[in-house]
Amino acid sequence: MIRSILNSNVGDSGKALILVAIVSTIGAAPLDAYAQTPTAWSRPIEGSILHDASLLALADEALLDLYNMRYDRADSLFAVIEAQHPDHPIGPFLASLTAWWKILPTLSVHDTSQDRDFLRQMDQVIKKSKGLERKKKNLFDAAFFKTAAHGFRGRLLSDREEWLRAAQDGKAAMDHIFELAEGDTSNADLLFGVGVYDYFAEVIPERYPVVSPLMYFFPSGNKERGLQRLEKAAHEGRFVSAEAAYFLVQIFTSFQPDYARSMEYISMLRERYPGNALFHVMQGRIHFRWGQWVAAAAMFKEVVDQYDANAPGYVPPLVSQAHYYLGRRSMQQNKLTDAQRHFSAVLRLEAQYDYDSFFRVFATLRSGMVHDLQGEREEAKRAYRRVLDQRRYSSSGDRAKRYLKKPYGDQSP
């Protein structure tokens, strides 16, 4: 039952929460253990690197480059920070973000080429955090960066369907997440993790009741409080501001759909980081999701133009999404030649990847539909048969079977 939920259309944040819940079945502490969490951080915050003004200024500059996908410039600044603090986990943590932001735009095709580098950096973060703990030095920083490392690593492992390892990271991240948030209420970054937990601890059991008994072992959630914490992290955070806004976009697009609020946060990200190709595509998808066809098409055309101009960050999996939605828009307008061109572009761009993404499968299906509308029945049937050999998404297989029996466009009883 749990595996069926994890394989369903739940975002990575939702999967991560479910995985944390699963840990309860393999030895997590009962709820009353968490009730003893102190209301004040028991480790000294003074001397934390998070209060070092000169480092924060340098990190701000580096993160601006990172989120604009200027990876080389970001890496050069991250290297300066690591050289200044060789025994501190902040160096490998920041370095890992480059790999992370190369992974995110390729999640749809399961490109694992950056995984090894990312996981190696996260291992270093945890190792150096433990080093600080052994020396009883900067214990607040040790807890903060170790928690962040487990959280980020768990998110990747859940996307890679390594459920047990992801659950272990989820449990490890929870060891300090509440203490951190209570320990320095002036630091909005510390509200990110507990905000994510608060929101999904209430929402996921509502959406998937089978999880509810497992949540007995964990603190209850509060989605409104979670949203407030995520919004504070998005507006006032430093290290995780973009991550918090990214989660809010996902929440207001998928979990409690709200066009105005999803557009508020994606617009904020686009204004801050105009060079970020992932945010560019996400904004187009939000327009499309709520029927803003003209705005969506204009945005997706910009994405294709940026790719053609070799703009950094505009990688094939993102551009294939733009072509897919442009193909759907062309079908709506009965521009069948244009639609077929866009669907063919999806298949061409994703040919280098082994994984059958949602966009590859449905571009194949819709290519067959266009062939049917053009009277090219044999080409249509070949496309439908390819769909049946691909990974199944929602109605893809059923529709392919139906259109094999009766051409698309001629679905009368």
XYZ file of C-alpha atoms in Angstrom:
413
model
C 0.000 0.000 0.000
C 2.766 2.446 0.971
C 4.708 1.682 -2.202
C 1.624 2.501 -4.278
C 1.473 5.925 -2.615
C 5.160 6.551 -3.134
C 4.839 5.684 -6.805
C 1.847 7.993 -7.203
C 1.838 11.579 -8.367
C 3.128 13.100 -5.126
C 5.795 15.793 -5.134
C 9.237 15.096 -3.703
C 8.354 16.963 -0.507
C 5.304 14.763 0.009
C 7.260 11.594 -0.644
C 9.906 12.707 1.848
C 7.279 13.149 4.557
C 5.735 9.752 3.890
C 9.209 8.246 4.127
C 9.718 9.897 7.494
C 6.441 8.315 8.599
C 7.609 4.894 7.417
C 10.566 5.164 9.795
C 8.091 4.807 12.642
C 7.633 1.175 11.662
C 11.348 0.463 11.937
C 12.185 1.898 15.316
C 11.534 5.618 15.513
C 10.751 7.111 18.924
C 7.102 7.516 19.969
C 5.453 10.897 20.051
C 6.085 11.578 23.729
C 9.833 11.490 23.079
C 9.462 14.578 20.894
C 7.286 16.260 23.503
C 10.411 16.669 25.628
C 12.069 18.951 23.051
C 13.349 21.999 24.982
C 11.844 25.381 24.173
C 15.295 26.968 24.017
C 18.339 25.795 22.094
C 20.665 24.053 24.524
C 23.790 24.692 22.446
C 25.468 28.075 22.041
C 24.468 30.069 18.945
C 27.169 32.680 19.495
C 30.028 32.263 17.052
C 27.855 30.573 14.432
C 29.051 31.064 10.906
C 25.485 32.075 10.093
C 26.186 35.342 11.933
C 29.455 36.105 10.092
C 28.629 39.231 8.065
C 31.590 38.988 5.669
C 30.906 35.354 4.872
C 27.210 36.006 4.392
C 27.944 38.783 1.912
C 30.153 36.434 -0.098
C 27.543 33.657 0.128
C 24.852 36.050 -1.100
C 26.904 36.827 -4.193
C 27.613 33.149 -4.831
C 23.983 32.089 -4.398
C 22.858 34.830 -6.778
C 25.166 33.310 -9.404
C 24.023 29.785 -8.551
C 20.307 30.478 -8.875
C 20.953 32.311 -12.134
C 22.711 29.104 -13.246
C 26.107 30.752 -13.585
C 27.670 27.654 -12.100
C 31.356 28.411 -12.729
C 31.117 31.817 -11.050
C 29.259 30.334 -8.103
C 31.806 27.529 -7.732
C 34.710 29.992 -7.675
C 33.113 31.873 -4.766
C 32.174 28.666 -2.963
C 35.851 27.639 -3.233
C 36.898 30.879 -1.528
C 34.502 30.200 1.340
C 35.729 26.626 1.713
C 39.358 27.779 1.707
C 38.565 30.261 4.476
C 36.757 27.603 6.547
C 38.400 24.268 5.644
C 37.096 22.355 8.674
C 33.572 23.698 8.499
C 30.666 21.935 6.734
C 29.577 25.129 4.962
C 32.159 24.554 2.210
C 30.947 21.193 0.924
C 27.329 22.199 1.621
C 27.515 25.194 -0.712
C 29.488 23.175 -3.266
C 26.755 20.516 -3.233
C 24.188 23.106 -4.274
C 25.791 23.360 -7.716
C 25.206 19.655 -8.304
C 21.712 19.966 -6.805
C 20.773 22.745 -9.206
C 22.024 20.693 -12.109
C 19.911 17.756 -10.903
C 16.621 19.630 -10.423
C 16.125 20.578 -14.104
C 16.663 16.946 -15.129
C 14.439 15.174 -12.584
C 11.836 14.402 -15.241
C 14.316 12.214 -17.158
C 16.070 10.733 -14.095
C 19.500 11.899 -15.244
C 21.835 10.598 -12.511
C 25.076 12.053 -13.880
C 25.373 14.530 -10.987
C 24.292 12.151 -8.227
C 27.726 10.890 -7.279
C 29.165 14.378 -6.875
C 26.142 15.559 -4.911
C 26.148 12.568 -2.551
C 29.922 12.854 -2.057
C 29.557 16.500 -1.024
C 26.706 15.666 1.354
C 28.826 12.930 2.937
C 31.497 15.577 3.517
C 28.969 17.923 5.109
C 27.911 15.214 7.558
C 31.517 14.198 8.242
C 32.631 17.768 8.986
C 29.529 18.416 11.081
C 30.383 15.390 13.203
C 33.927 16.737 13.452
C 32.597 19.950 14.987
C 30.512 17.892 17.398
C 33.523 15.856 18.526
C 35.458 19.062 19.176
C 32.402 20.555 20.900
C 32.859 23.544 18.626
C 30.083 25.422 16.786
C 27.502 22.838 17.815
C 24.682 24.936 16.413
C 26.371 24.981 12.984
C 27.038 21.252 13.188
C 23.357 20.546 13.800
C 22.172 23.020 11.153
C 24.331 21.738 8.313
C 24.006 18.070 9.222
C 20.212 18.441 9.279
C 20.283 20.239 5.919
C 22.491 17.527 4.414
C 20.185 14.732 5.534
C 17.176 16.653 4.233
C 18.620 17.355 0.788
C 20.035 13.841 0.457
C 16.720 12.321 1.479
C 14.923 14.359 -1.191
C 17.237 13.056 -3.894
C 17.052 9.462 -2.685
C 13.246 9.590 -2.649
C 13.268 10.801 -6.246
C 15.576 7.894 -7.077
C 13.101 5.548 -5.338
C 15.660 4.439 -2.750
C 12.984 4.428 -0.096
C 14.793 2.927 2.897
C 17.852 5.176 2.588
C 15.590 8.180 2.094
C 13.607 7.239 5.201
C 16.809 6.965 7.223
C 17.811 10.447 6.121
C 14.333 11.719 6.971
C 14.644 10.369 10.500
C 18.143 11.839 10.877
C 16.947 15.251 9.690
C 14.173 15.236 12.295
C 16.633 14.749 15.149
C 17.317 18.507 15.328
C 14.769 20.196 13.079
C 12.487 21.427 15.878
C 15.318 22.431 18.194
C 16.927 24.472 15.417
C 13.755 26.388 14.647
C 13.215 27.221 18.323
C 16.843 28.010 18.993
C 17.215 31.114 16.838
C 13.842 32.565 15.997
C 15.516 35.530 14.296
C 16.926 33.283 11.537
C 14.284 32.656 8.888
C 16.392 29.924 7.278
C 15.734 27.730 10.298
C 11.994 27.832 9.659
C 12.275 26.101 6.277
C 12.560 22.502 7.451
C 9.969 22.756 10.197
C 7.672 24.652 7.828
C 7.863 21.835 5.270
C 7.161 19.318 8.035
C 4.278 21.317 9.488
C 2.556 21.624 6.133
C 2.923 18.076 4.852
C 2.374 16.400 8.249
C -1.230 17.620 8.000
C -1.776 17.511 4.236
C -0.392 14.084 3.351
C -2.544 12.101 5.825
C -5.594 14.005 4.557
C -4.786 13.075 0.982
C -3.552 9.545 1.743
C -5.433 8.253 4.838
C -3.354 5.057 4.945
C -0.490 7.182 6.311
C -2.535 8.495 9.259
C -1.763 5.635 11.705
C 1.954 6.046 11.070
C 1.823 9.743 11.930
C 0.930 8.840 15.542
C 4.652 8.513 16.140
C 5.421 12.085 15.071
C 4.355 15.593 16.103
C 1.099 16.755 14.597
C 1.280 19.156 11.687
C -0.405 22.461 11.035
C -0.553 23.446 7.387
C -1.388 27.106 8.026
C 1.531 27.444 10.402
C 3.687 25.584 7.896
C 2.733 28.028 5.166
C 3.520 30.977 7.427
C 6.952 29.553 8.206
C 7.699 28.796 4.563
C 6.603 32.278 3.551
C 8.872 33.835 6.178
C 11.768 31.665 4.950
C 11.035 32.649 1.344
C 10.928 36.376 2.062
C 13.584 36.663 4.780
C 15.797 33.593 4.471
C 19.324 33.646 3.146
C 20.537 30.128 2.384
C 17.144 28.549 1.664
C 15.003 31.477 0.508
C 14.799 30.136 -3.065
C 14.124 26.599 -1.836
C 11.255 27.836 0.355
C 9.705 29.796 -2.514
C 10.137 26.739 -4.770
C 8.176 24.629 -2.257
C 5.454 27.270 -2.066
C 5.099 27.194 -5.849
C 4.672 23.427 -5.708
C 2.151 23.684 -2.865
C 0.002 26.292 -4.609
C 0.219 24.452 -7.927
C -0.387 20.864 -6.812
C -1.542 20.532 -3.202
C -3.915 23.465 -2.775
C -4.157 24.985 -6.253
C -4.227 28.767 -6.206
C -3.238 30.561 -9.401
C -2.653 33.946 -7.767
C -0.432 32.605 -4.996
C 1.529 30.218 -7.216
C 2.091 33.102 -9.627
C 3.125 35.341 -6.706
C 5.988 33.043 -5.739
C 7.117 32.015 -9.198
C 7.132 35.701 -10.189
C 9.231 36.458 -7.129
C 11.720 33.774 -8.148
C 11.779 34.970 -11.755
C 12.411 38.556 -10.687
C 15.224 37.563 -8.344
C 16.794 35.037 -10.729
C 15.898 35.875 -14.341
C 18.575 33.494 -15.614
C 17.067 30.422 -13.951
C 15.701 28.162 -16.681
C 13.764 25.921 -14.291
C 11.798 28.869 -12.903
C 11.224 30.076 -16.473
C 9.613 26.762 -17.444
C 7.663 26.551 -14.186
C 6.115 29.955 -14.812
C 5.027 28.841 -18.268
C 3.518 25.668 -16.831
C 1.568 27.658 -14.242
C 0.132 29.857 -16.985
C -0.814 26.719 -18.936
C -2.256 25.000 -15.843
C -4.791 27.800 -15.426
C -5.630 28.280 -19.087
C -3.510 31.364 -19.739
C -2.683 29.982 -23.182
C -1.215 33.108 -24.812
C 1.061 33.923 -21.880
C 2.156 30.279 -21.603
C 2.982 29.978 -25.310
C 4.975 33.217 -25.263
C 6.976 32.001 -22.287
C 7.681 28.581 -23.787
C 8.834 30.211 -27.019
C 11.279 32.253 -24.931
C 12.593 29.012 -23.424
C 13.175 27.506 -26.873
C 14.885 30.714 -28.031
C 17.176 30.668 -24.989
C 18.130 27.076 -25.709
C 18.855 27.899 -29.342
C 21.066 30.763 -28.122
C 23.008 28.339 -25.859
C 21.959 30.178 -22.698
C 23.294 28.477 -19.545
C 20.884 26.206 -17.714
C 18.511 25.644 -20.629
C 19.080 21.892 -20.769
C 17.208 19.452 -23.048
C 14.765 18.107 -20.392
C 13.483 21.642 -19.708
C 13.277 22.589 -23.363
C 11.413 19.373 -24.153
C 8.738 20.478 -21.672
C 8.428 23.800 -23.507
C 8.006 21.982 -26.838
C 5.425 19.638 -25.323
C 3.186 22.470 -24.184
C 3.712 24.367 -27.427
C 2.591 21.185 -29.190
C -0.534 21.016 -27.072
C -1.285 24.660 -27.801
C -0.833 24.037 -31.523
C -3.296 21.143 -31.310
C -5.814 23.447 -29.634
C -5.409 25.840 -32.574
C -5.626 22.978 -35.097
C -2.105 23.793 -36.311
C -1.266 20.154 -36.791
C 2.022 20.558 -38.652
C 3.333 22.807 -35.886
C 2.071 20.396 -33.239
C 3.857 17.457 -34.847
C 7.054 19.506 -35.078
C 6.946 20.264 -31.358
C 6.188 16.679 -30.335
C 9.021 15.458 -32.556
C 11.317 17.959 -30.825
C 10.404 16.444 -27.442
C 11.381 12.979 -28.658
C 14.586 14.252 -30.233
C 15.665 16.199 -27.120
C 15.000 13.273 -24.790
C 16.489 10.558 -27.021
C 19.782 10.769 -25.098
C 18.087 9.644 -21.857
C 17.106 6.069 -21.037
C 14.141 7.008 -18.850
C 10.659 7.373 -20.302
C 9.564 10.721 -18.897
C 5.960 11.891 -18.729
C 6.735 14.295 -21.559
C 8.282 11.645 -23.805
C 5.346 9.283 -23.305
C 2.641 11.868 -23.883
C 4.508 13.476 -26.770
C 4.545 10.014 -28.373
C 0.822 9.581 -27.693
C -0.063 13.030 -29.001
C 2.128 12.530 -32.050
C -0.058 9.538 -32.868
C -3.180 11.617 -32.294
C -1.934 14.258 -34.726
C -1.141 11.567 -37.295
C -4.725 10.340 -36.938
C -6.102 13.840 -37.441
C -3.969 14.126 -40.592
C -5.269 10.819 -41.916
C -1.919 9.042 -41.426
C -3.306 5.951 -39.755
C -0.271 3.645 -40.002
C 2.057 6.293 -38.509
C -0.495 6.845 -35.733
C -0.662 3.133 -34.913
C 3.133 2.931 -34.737
C 3.130 5.783 -32.214
C 0.444 4.117 -30.078
C 2.366 0.843 -30.040
C 5.459 2.717 -28.836
C 3.400 4.159 -25.987
C 2.451 0.628 -24.915
C 6.159 -0.232 -24.700
C 6.881 2.811 -22.528
C 6.446 3.603 -18.862
C 2.794 4.102 -17.935
C 1.507 7.463 -16.736
C -2.139 7.857 -15.699
C -4.182 7.225 -18.867
C -1.338 6.823 -21.383
C -1.696 3.058 -21.879
C -5.497 3.024 -21.901
C -5.658 5.832 -24.428
C -3.097 4.181 -26.691
C -5.139 0.950 -26.662
C -8.336 2.861 -27.378
C -6.821 4.772 -30.293
C -5.365 1.582 -31.734
C -8.897 0.208 -31.952
C -10.479 3.407 -33.231
C -8.610 6.436 -34.626
C -8.385 9.531 -32.472
C -10.992 11.992 -33.685
C -13.401 9.166 -34.456
C -14.343 8.092 -30.945
C -18.092 7.829 -31.451
C -19.695 4.663 -29.951
